[in-house]
Coordinates of C-alpha atoms and ligand atoms in Angstrom, one line a residue:
Chain V
X923 CA 149.7 28.0 -119.8
X924 CA 153.0 29.1 -118.2
X925 CA 154.0 32.8 -118.3
X926 CA 157.3 34.1 -116.7
X927 CA 157.5 37.9 -116.6
X928 CA 160.9 39.4 -115.8
X929 CA 161.8 36.6 -113.3
X930 CA 164.6 37.3 -111.0
X931 CA 166.0 34.6 -108.6
X932 CA 169.0 34.6 -106.3
X933 CA 170.4 32.4 -103.7
X934 CA 171.9 34.8 -101.2
X935 CA 174.4 37.0 -103.4
X936 CA 174.3 34.5 -106.3
X937 CA 172.0 35.7 -109.0
X938 CA 170.7 32.6 -110.7
X939 CA 167.9 34.0 -112.9
X940 CA 168.3 37.6 -114.2
X941 CA 165.1 38.5 -115.9
X942 CA 163.4 35.6 -117.7
X943 CA 160.5 36.3 -119.9
X944 CA 158.8 33.1 -121.3
X945 CA 155.4 32.2 -122.5
X946 CA 154.5 28.5 -123.0
X947 CA 151.2 27.9 -124.9
X948 CA 148.9 24.8 -124.8
X949 CA 150.5 21.7 -126.3
X950 CA 153.9 23.3 -126.9
X951 CA 157.0 21.4 -126.2
X952 CA 159.6 23.8 -125.1
X953 CA 163.0 22.3 -125.0
X954 CA 165.6 24.1 -122.8
X955 CA 169.4 23.7 -123.2
X956 CA 172.3 25.6 -121.8
X957 CA 175.6 25.0 -119.8
X958 CA 175.7 23.7 -116.3
X959 CA 174.9 26.3 -113.7
X960 CA 173.0 28.5 -116.3
X961 CA 169.7 28.3 -114.2
X962 CA 167.7 25.7 -116.2
X963 CA 166.7 23.6 -113.1
X964 CA 166.1 26.7 -111.0
X965 CA 163.7 28.1 -113.6
X966 CA 161.8 24.8 -113.7
X967 CA 161.6 24.6 -110.0
X968 CA 160.3 28.2 -109.8
X969 CA 157.6 27.2 -112.3
X970 CA 155.8 25.1 -109.5
X971 CA 156.8 27.1 -106.6
X972 CA 159.5 24.8 -105.3
X973 CA 161.6 27.9 -105.3
X974 CA 160.4 31.4 -104.3
X975 CA 161.5 34.3 -106.6
X976 CA 162.7 37.7 -105.7
X977 CA 161.2 39.8 -108.5
X978 CA 158.9 39.3 -111.3
X979 CA 155.7 37.2 -111.9
X980 CA 154.8 33.6 -112.8
X981 CA 151.4 32.7 -114.1
X982 CA 150.0 29.2 -114.4
X983 CA 146.9 29.1 -116.4
X984 CA 146.4 32.8 -115.5
X985 CA 147.0 32.2 -111.7
X986 CA 149.8 34.2 -110.2
X987 CA 151.7 31.6 -108.1
X988 CA 154.0 34.3 -106.5
X989 CA 150.9 35.8 -104.9
X990 CA 151.1 34.6 -101.2
X991 CA 147.3 34.1 -101.3
X992 CA 147.5 31.5 -104.0
X993 CA 147.2 27.9 -102.9
X994 CA 150.4 26.4 -104.5
X995 CA 149.2 23.0 -103.6
X996 CA 146.2 23.5 -106.0
X997 CA 148.4 24.8 -108.7
X998 CA 151.0 22.1 -108.4
X999 CA 148.3 19.5 -109.0
X1000 CA 148.1 20.8 -112.6
X1001 CA 151.9 20.7 -113.2
X1002 CA 153.6 17.3 -113.3
X1003 CA 157.3 17.3 -112.5
X1004 CA 159.9 14.6 -113.3
X1005 CA 163.4 14.8 -111.8
X1006 CA 166.9 13.7 -112.8
X1007 CA 167.2 11.5 -109.8
X1008 CA 163.8 9.8 -110.1
X1009 CA 162.8 10.5 -106.5
X1010 CA 160.5 7.5 -106.3
X1011 CA 159.2 6.7 -102.9
X1012 CA 161.4 3.7 -102.0
X1013 CA 159.1 2.3 -99.4
X1014 CA 156.2 2.0 -101.9
X1015 CA 155.8 -0.3 -104.9
X1016 CA 155.6 1.2 -108.4
X1017 CA 151.8 0.9 -108.3
X1018 CA 151.6 2.4 -104.8
X1019 CA 153.9 5.3 -106.0
X1020 CA 151.5 6.2 -108.6
X1021 CA 148.4 5.8 -106.4
X1022 CA 149.5 7.8 -103.6
X1023 CA 148.7 11.4 -104.6
X1024 CA 145.4 10.7 -106.3
X1025 CA 144.2 9.0 -103.1
X1026 CA 145.6 11.6 -100.7
X1027 CA 145.2 14.7 -102.7
X1028 CA 142.3 14.1 -105.0
X1029 CA 140.5 11.8 -102.4
X1030 CA 140.1 9.0 -105.0
X1031 CA 139.1 5.6 -103.6
X1032 CA 141.7 2.8 -103.6
X1033 CA 140.0 1.0 -106.5
X1034 CA 139.7 4.1 -108.6
X1035 CA 143.4 5.1 -108.0
X1036 CA 144.6 1.6 -108.7
X1037 CA 142.7 1.4 -112.0
X1038 CA 144.2 4.8 -113.1
X1039 CA 147.6 3.6 -111.9
X1040 CA 147.5 0.3 -113.8
X1041 CA 146.4 2.0 -117.0
X1042 CA 149.3 4.6 -116.8
X1043 CA 151.9 1.9 -115.9
X1044 CA 150.7 0.0 -119.0
X1045 CA 151.0 3.2 -121.0
X1046 CA 154.7 3.6 -120.0
X1047 CA 155.2 -0.2 -120.7
X1048 CA 155.5 -1.4 -117.1
X1049 CA 152.3 -3.2 -116.5
X1050 CA 154.2 -6.3 -115.2
X1051 CA 156.4 -4.4 -112.9
X1052 CA 153.5 -2.8 -110.9
X1053 CA 154.4 -4.8 -107.7
X1054 CA 158.1 -4.0 -108.0
X1055 CA 159.8 -1.7 -105.6
X1056 CA 162.0 1.1 -106.9
X1057 CA 165.3 -0.7 -105.9
X1058 CA 164.3 -3.6 -108.0
X1059 CA 163.7 -1.6 -111.2
X1060 CA 166.3 -0.3 -113.6
X1061 CA 166.9 3.4 -113.9
X1062 CA 164.9 3.6 -117.0
X1063 CA 162.0 1.7 -115.4
X1064 CA 162.2 4.0 -112.4
X1065 CA 162.0 7.1 -114.5
X1066 CA 159.0 5.7 -116.5
X1067 CA 157.3 5.1 -113.1
X1068 CA 158.0 8.6 -112.1
X1069 CA 156.4 9.9 -115.3
X1070 CA 153.3 7.7 -114.6
X1071 CA 153.2 9.0 -111.1
X1072 CA 153.1 12.6 -112.3
X1073 CA 150.6 11.7 -115.0
X1074 CA 148.2 10.2 -112.4
X1075 CA 147.3 13.7 -111.1
X1076 CA 146.1 14.5 -114.6
X1077 CA 148.2 17.5 -114.9
X1078 CA 147.8 20.1 -117.8
X1079 CA 151.6 20.4 -118.2
X1080 CA 154.7 18.6 -117.5
X1081 CA 158.2 19.8 -116.5
X1082 CA 161.1 17.4 -117.1
X1083 CA 164.5 18.2 -115.6
X1084 CA 167.3 16.3 -117.4
X1085 CA 165.3 13.1 -116.8
X1086 CA 167.7 11.0 -118.8
X1087 CA 170.9 12.3 -117.6
X1088 CA 171.3 9.7 -114.7
X1089 CA 170.5 6.8 -117.0
X1090 CA 172.7 4.4 -118.7
X1091 CA 172.9 5.1 -122.5
X1092 CA 170.9 2.0 -123.5
X1093 CA 168.1 3.2 -121.3
X1094 CA 167.6 6.7 -122.5
X1095 CA 165.5 5.8 -125.6
X1096 CA 162.7 4.0 -123.5
X1097 CA 162.2 7.2 -121.5
X1098 CA 162.5 9.5 -124.4
X1099 CA 159.8 7.4 -126.2
X1100 CA 157.4 7.8 -123.3
X1101 CA 157.9 11.6 -123.5
X1102 CA 157.5 11.6 -127.3
X1103 CA 154.2 9.8 -127.0
X1104 CA 153.1 12.5 -124.4
X1105 CA 154.0 15.2 -126.7
X1106 CA 152.2 13.6 -129.6
X1107 CA 149.2 13.4 -127.4
X1108 CA 149.2 17.2 -127.0
X1109 CA 150.8 17.6 -123.6
X1110 CA 152.2 21.0 -122.7
X1111 CA 155.9 20.3 -121.8
X1112 CA 159.0 22.2 -120.7
X1113 CA 161.9 19.9 -121.1
X1114 CA 165.5 20.5 -119.9
X1115 CA 167.8 18.0 -121.8
X1116 CA 171.0 17.6 -123.6
X1117 CA 169.3 15.2 -126.0
X1118 CA 169.5 17.2 -129.1
X1119 CA 167.9 14.5 -131.1
X1120 CA 164.8 14.8 -129.0
X1121 CA 164.8 18.7 -129.3
X1122 CA 164.9 18.4 -133.1
X1123 CA 162.3 15.8 -133.5
X1124 CA 159.8 16.6 -130.7
X1125 CA 160.5 20.2 -129.7
X1126 CA 158.2 23.0 -130.9
X1127 CA 160.6 25.6 -129.6
X1128 CA 164.2 25.6 -128.4
X1129 CA 165.6 27.9 -125.8
X1130 CA 169.2 28.4 -125.1
X1131 CA 170.0 29.7 -121.5
X1132 CA 173.2 31.1 -120.2
X1133 CA 174.1 33.1 -117.1
X1134 CA 170.5 33.3 -116.0
X1135 CA 169.1 34.7 -119.1
X1136 CA 167.4 33.3 -122.3
X1137 CA 170.1 34.0 -124.9
X1138 CA 168.4 32.8 -128.0
X1139 CA 165.1 31.0 -128.8
X1140 CA 163.5 29.7 -132.0
X1141 CA 162.5 26.7 -134.0
X1142 CA 164.7 23.8 -132.9
X1143 CA 165.7 22.7 -136.3
X1144 CA 166.6 26.1 -137.6
X1145 CA 168.4 27.1 -134.4
X1146 CA 170.4 23.9 -134.3
X1147 CA 171.4 24.4 -137.9
X1148 CA 172.1 28.2 -137.8
X1149 CA 172.4 29.7 -134.3
X1150 CA 172.3 33.4 -134.3
X1151 CA 174.4 34.0 -131.2
X1152 CA 178.1 33.2 -130.6
X1153 CA 177.3 31.6 -127.3
X1154 CA 174.7 29.3 -128.7
X1155 CA 176.9 28.2 -131.5
X1156 CA 179.7 27.5 -129.0
X1157 CA 177.5 25.6 -126.8
X1158 CA 176.0 23.6 -129.6
X1159 CA 179.4 22.8 -130.9
X1160 CA 180.2 21.1 -127.6
X1161 CA 177.0 19.1 -127.3
X1162 CA 176.4 18.1 -130.9
Chain C
X422 CA 184.2 -17.1 -50.8
X423 CA 181.8 -18.0 -48.0
X424 CA 181.6 -14.4 -47.1
X425 CA 180.9 -13.4 -50.6
X426 CA 178.0 -15.8 -51.0
X427 CA 176.6 -14.8 -47.7
X428 CA 176.4 -11.2 -48.3
X429 CA 175.9 -11.0 -52.1
X430 CA 174.3 -14.3 -53.2
X431 CA 172.5 -15.3 -50.1
X432 CA 170.1 -18.0 -51.5
X433 CA 167.4 -17.6 -48.9
X434 CA 167.2 -13.9 -49.1
X435 CA 167.3 -14.1 -53.0
X436 CA 164.3 -16.4 -52.9
X437 CA 162.4 -14.1 -50.7
X438 CA 163.3 -11.0 -52.7
X439 CA 162.3 -12.1 -56.2
X440 CA 158.5 -12.3 -55.7
X441 CA 158.7 -8.8 -54.3
X442 CA 160.8 -7.5 -57.1
X443 CA 158.5 -9.1 -59.8
X444 CA 155.7 -7.1 -58.3
X445 CA 157.8 -4.0 -58.4
X446 CA 158.4 -4.8 -62.1
X447 CA 154.8 -3.8 -62.8
X448 CA 155.7 -0.3 -61.8
X449 CA 158.9 -0.2 -63.9
X450 CA 156.7 -1.4 -66.9
X451 CA 154.2 1.3 -66.1
X452 CA 156.9 4.0 -66.0
X453 CA 158.5 2.7 -69.2
X454 CA 155.2 2.3 -71.3
X455 CA 153.9 5.8 -70.4
X456 CA 157.3 7.4 -70.6
X457 CA 158.0 5.8 -74.0
X458 CA 154.6 6.9 -75.4
X459 CA 154.7 10.4 -74.1
X460 CA 158.3 11.1 -74.8
X461 CA 158.2 9.7 -78.4
X462 CA 155.1 11.8 -79.3
X463 CA 156.6 14.9 -77.6
X464 CA 159.9 14.1 -79.2
X465 CA 158.4 13.8 -82.7
X466 CA 156.6 17.2 -82.3
X467 CA 159.9 18.8 -81.0
X468 CA 161.9 17.4 -84.1
X469 CA 159.2 18.8 -86.5
X470 CA 159.4 22.2 -84.6
X471 CA 163.1 22.0 -85.0
X472 CA 162.8 21.7 -88.8
X473 CA 160.2 24.4 -89.0
X474 CA 160.4 27.2 -91.5
X475 CA 159.7 29.6 -88.8
X476 CA 162.8 30.8 -86.8
X477 CA 161.1 31.4 -83.4
X478 CA 159.6 27.8 -83.4
X479 CA 163.0 26.4 -84.3
X480 CA 164.5 28.5 -81.6
X481 CA 162.0 27.5 -78.9
X482 CA 162.4 23.7 -79.6
X483 CA 166.1 24.0 -79.8
X484 CA 166.5 25.8 -76.5
X485 CA 164.2 23.2 -74.9
X486 CA 166.3 20.3 -76.3
X487 CA 169.6 21.9 -75.2
X488 CA 168.3 22.6 -71.7
X489 CA 166.7 19.2 -71.0
X490 CA 169.7 17.4 -72.5
X491 CA 172.0 19.2 -70.3
X492 CA 169.9 18.7 -67.1
X493 CA 170.5 15.8 -64.8
X494 CA 167.3 13.6 -64.7
X495 CA 167.7 13.1 -61.0
X496 CA 167.6 16.8 -60.3
X497 CA 164.6 17.1 -62.6
X498 CA 162.7 14.3 -60.7
X499 CA 163.6 15.8 -57.3
X500 CA 162.5 19.3 -58.5
X501 CA 159.1 17.9 -59.8
X502 CA 158.4 15.8 -56.8
X503 CA 160.0 17.6 -53.8
X504 CA 160.2 21.1 -55.2
X505 CA 156.9 21.5 -56.7
X506 CA 155.3 19.6 -54.0
X507 CA 156.8 21.9 -51.3
X508 CA 155.5 25.0 -53.2
X509 CA 152.2 23.2 -53.6
X510 CA 151.7 22.5 -50.0
X511 CA 152.9 25.9 -48.9
X512 CA 150.8 27.9 -51.3
X513 CA 147.8 25.7 -51.4
X514 CA 148.2 25.2 -55.2
X515 CA 147.2 21.5 -54.7
X516 CA 147.8 20.6 -58.4
X517 CA 151.5 21.1 -58.1
X518 CA 151.7 18.0 -55.7
X519 CA 152.2 15.0 -57.7
X520 CA 152.1 11.3 -56.7
X521 CA 155.6 9.6 -57.2
X522 CA 154.5 7.8 -60.4
X523 CA 153.1 10.7 -62.3
X524 CA 156.0 12.8 -61.2
X525 CA 158.4 10.1 -62.3
X526 CA 156.5 9.8 -65.7
X527 CA 156.6 13.5 -66.2
X528 CA 160.4 13.7 -65.5
X529 CA 161.1 10.9 -67.9
X530 CA 159.0 12.3 -70.6
X531 CA 160.4 15.8 -70.4
X532 CA 164.0 14.6 -70.6
X533 CA 163.5 11.6 -73.1
X534 CA 161.4 13.9 -75.4
X535 CA 164.6 15.9 -75.7
X536 CA 166.8 13.0 -76.5
X537 CA 164.4 11.3 -78.9
X538 CA 163.7 14.5 -80.8
X539 CA 167.4 14.5 -81.7
X540 CA 167.1 11.1 -83.0
X541 CA 163.9 11.8 -84.9
X542 CA 165.5 15.0 -86.3
X543 CA 168.5 13.1 -87.6
X544 CA 166.2 10.5 -89.1
X545 CA 164.1 12.9 -90.9
X546 CA 167.1 14.8 -92.3
X547 CA 168.6 11.7 -93.5
X548 CA 165.7 11.3 -96.0
X549 CA 166.9 12.9 -99.3
X550 CA 165.2 16.3 -99.8
X551 CA 164.1 15.1 -103.2
X552 CA 161.5 12.9 -101.5
X553 CA 159.8 15.9 -100.0
X554 CA 160.2 17.8 -103.4
X555 CA 158.6 14.9 -105.4
X556 CA 155.6 14.7 -102.9
X557 CA 155.1 18.4 -102.9
X558 CA 155.2 18.6 -106.7
X559 CA 152.5 16.1 -106.8
X560 CA 150.4 18.6 -104.9
X561 CA 150.7 17.1 -101.5
X562 CA 150.8 19.5 -98.4
X563 CA 153.9 19.7 -96.2
X564 CA 152.0 17.7 -93.6
X565 CA 150.8 14.9 -96.2
X566 CA 154.4 14.7 -97.6
X567 CA 155.7 14.3 -94.0
X568 CA 153.1 11.8 -93.0
X569 CA 153.0 9.6 -96.2
X570 CA 156.5 10.0 -97.7
X571 CA 159.2 11.2 -95.3
X572 CA 158.2 9.8 -91.8
X573 CA 157.6 6.2 -92.9
X574 CA 161.1 6.1 -94.3
X575 CA 162.6 7.9 -91.3
X576 CA 160.9 5.6 -88.9
X577 CA 163.0 2.6 -90.3
X578 CA 166.2 4.6 -89.7
X579 CA 165.4 5.6 -86.2
X580 CA 164.5 2.3 -84.7
X581 CA 167.9 1.2 -83.7
X582 CA 168.9 4.4 -82.0
X583 CA 165.5 4.5 -80.4
X584 CA 166.0 0.9 -79.0
X585 CA 169.1 2.5 -77.3
X586 CA 167.0 5.2 -75.7
X587 CA 164.7 2.4 -74.5
X588 CA 167.5 0.6 -72.8
X589 CA 168.6 3.8 -71.2
X590 CA 165.1 4.6 -70.0
X591 CA 164.8 1.1 -68.4
X592 CA 167.9 1.9 -66.4
X593 CA 166.8 5.5 -65.7
X594 CA 163.4 4.3 -64.2
X595 CA 165.5 3.4 -61.1
X596 CA 166.1 7.1 -60.4
X597 CA 162.4 7.2 -59.6
X598 CA 163.3 5.3 -56.4
X599 CA 164.6 8.6 -54.9
X600 CA 161.1 10.1 -55.1
X601 CA 159.7 7.1 -53.3
X602 CA 158.3 5.4 -56.4
X603 CA 158.1 1.8 -55.2
X604 CA 159.8 0.4 -58.2
X605 CA 162.6 -2.3 -58.3
X606 CA 165.5 -0.5 -56.9
X607 CA 163.2 1.1 -54.1
X608 CA 161.9 -2.3 -53.0
X609 CA 165.4 -3.8 -53.2
X610 CA 166.8 -1.2 -50.9
X611 CA 163.9 -1.6 -48.5
X612 CA 164.5 -5.3 -48.3
X613 CA 168.2 -4.7 -47.9
X614 CA 167.5 -2.6 -44.7
X615 CA 165.2 -5.3 -43.4
X616 CA 167.6 -8.2 -43.8
X617 CA 170.9 -6.2 -43.3
X618 CA 172.3 -7.8 -46.3
X619 CA 172.9 -6.5 -49.9
X620 CA 171.8 -9.6 -51.7
X621 CA 168.5 -7.8 -52.7
X622 CA 170.6 -5.5 -54.8
X623 CA 172.1 -8.5 -56.5
X624 CA 168.5 -9.8 -57.2
X625 CA 167.5 -6.3 -58.7
X626 CA 170.6 -6.4 -60.8
X627 CA 169.7 -9.7 -62.2
X628 CA 166.2 -8.5 -63.1
X629 CA 167.4 -5.3 -64.9
X630 CA 170.0 -7.3 -66.9
X631 CA 167.6 -9.9 -67.9
X632 CA 165.6 -7.1 -69.6
X633 CA 168.3 -5.1 -70.9
X634 CA 170.7 -7.6 -72.4
X635 CA 168.3 -9.0 -75.0
X636 CA 167.6 -5.3 -76.0
X637 CA 171.2 -4.5 -76.3
X638 CA 171.7 -7.5 -78.5
X639 CA 168.6 -6.6 -80.6
X640 CA 169.8 -3.0 -81.0
X641 CA 173.3 -4.2 -82.3
X642 CA 171.5 -6.6 -84.8
X643 CA 169.3 -3.8 -86.1
X644 CA 172.3 -1.5 -86.5
X645 CA 174.3 -4.0 -88.5
X646 CA 171.4 -5.0 -90.6
X647 CA 170.6 -1.3 -91.4
X648 CA 174.2 -0.7 -92.2
X649 CA 174.0 -3.4 -94.9
X650 CA 170.6 -2.2 -96.3
X651 CA 171.8 1.5 -96.5
X652 CA 174.2 0.9 -99.4
X653 CA 171.8 1.0 -102.4
X654 CA 170.1 4.0 -100.9
X655 CA 173.4 5.8 -100.8
X656 CA 174.1 5.0 -104.5
X657 CA 170.9 6.8 -105.5
X658 CA 171.6 9.6 -103.1
X659 CA 175.0 10.0 -104.7
X660 CA 173.3 10.4 -108.2
X661 CA 171.0 13.0 -106.7
X662 CA 173.9 14.6 -105.1
X663 CA 175.1 15.8 -108.5
X664 CA 172.1 18.1 -108.6
X665 CA 172.4 21.4 -106.8
X666 CA 170.7 21.1 -103.4
X667 CA 167.3 22.9 -103.3
X668 CA 167.3 24.3 -99.8
X669 CA 164.5 26.7 -100.4
X670 CA 161.1 26.3 -98.8
X671 CA 159.1 23.6 -100.6
Ligands
ATP973 N1 169.4 25.7 -103.3 C1 170.6 26.4 -103.8 N2 171.2 27.2 -102.9 C2 172.3 27.8 -103.4 N3 172.6 27.7 -104.8 C3 171.9 27.0 -105.6 C4 170.8 26.3 -105.2 N4 170.3 25.8 -106.2 C5 171.1 26.1 -107.3 N5 172.0 26.9 -106.9 C6 173.1 27.6 -107.8 O1 172.3 28.2 -108.9 C7 173.1 28.0 -110.0 C8 172.1 27.5 -111.1 O2 171.8 26.3 -110.8 P1 170.8 25.3 -111.7 O3 170.6 24.0 -111.0 O4 169.5 26.1 -112.0 O5 171.6 25.1 -113.0 P2 171.3 24.2 -114.2 O6 171.4 25.0 -115.4 O7 170.2 23.3 -113.9 O8 172.7 23.3 -114.3 P3 173.0 21.8 -114.6 O9 173.0 21.6 -116.1 O10 174.2 21.4 -113.9 O11 171.8 21.0 -114.0 C9 174.2 27.2 -109.8 O12 175.4 27.9 -109.7 C10 173.8 26.5 -108.5 O13 175.0 26.2 -107.8
MG974 MG1 169.9 21.4 -113.5

């Protein structure tokens, strides 16, 4: 579904990704961990062309998104993305946040979009908050709306970038539970997180990044219990 | 005191002048409405050009804005009306000869588009880039993201400074008197010549101020209200600020 081949990315002189190879298959839940600045967010942002890359190839369902002839707007419709800072549209209610893209991008009618949006809000446990504006919702609620908003485009895969890092501890679980349900439903997911419990329980593969490369990858439980690399061991020692 | 009243607040002259000025007010409103519409549309386009990915487009818009911000409006009006008019009548290029009102609207538009584009640009840039990214990641085009996500939020932010532009434009319409536009100041000066008394200027001042002072109050109110409403937005921007800024093309 997602294939990265020797991806290099730099900001000016700063090399952030130095040759990433990764293949994510259907219904896989790939959990990405690594120290701050190791390039996790950048890798995720490259996957839906929010950042251009300097070298390598990124294929989404076989389509090369680094090819300038590719319509990235089309490809992005297949990829849902959820951000650490929620990025809900503050001038729109929860319901309207979820409805906007289906109406404008997929050309759905208002009724159709609203039906889908209400379904999704119910799925993330927010049916009674549909009319609320982002600033009237808690962080956990906002993040669940953001997940519903991404799901409204019926994506084939979802990218999560530290989506619980900005949340108060007591709100983390409600968001992780929504993500867990999604994973159980067969969604293909790439999840950057420091929640090792989630990685162990839900992840089908764990990836440890450092310095712009993938240092180690493997089965989450095994890797957490017996990391092969020193750097992985050190990092796990800090977060566990 | 008598002298003062006689020359500046001459009741009879005031009474004669006001109806004249009220009629001239129609022209002021015409200049204002047309100038506002054209300059805001053009200003919005300029601001989008200045935020373009393409350097030449940014450069052209930037040069335009700098030039017209630096140019005295009075000079521009004189150039459009007398300068172009002269060339038009000498060379037979009749389209260069503009009537006073179109000439004034053109001058106001060219200058105020430059001013308002700076306001629009600041407004758009004050919207956190995460908004654009969220919209793009949903598959919206750049244009759709601007139209449905960024601009509606930016509009709220630019209303107070645009109100200040409106106030400035009301006052600047009086410059059109120099190119014989029969607006307020022009009529007041005409009347002053006839009665040999500056009271008509007092009357004009009253009319201007009656319009501008409520707007000045309104702008101040909008600014304080926005200052209060900004705080929750700033908090969420701070959270987002911990993320590295994605400055790449989205
Ligand atoms: N738009 C940008 N311009 C310049 N440098 C950037 C930009 N975005 C990221 N960087 C830099 O790239 C490096 C990797 O950033 P990235 O956000 O991918 O790290 P991360 O692994 O997600 O870290 P964190 O855990 O803190 O989120 C950092 O040094 C960061 O400062
Ligand atoms: Mg990050």
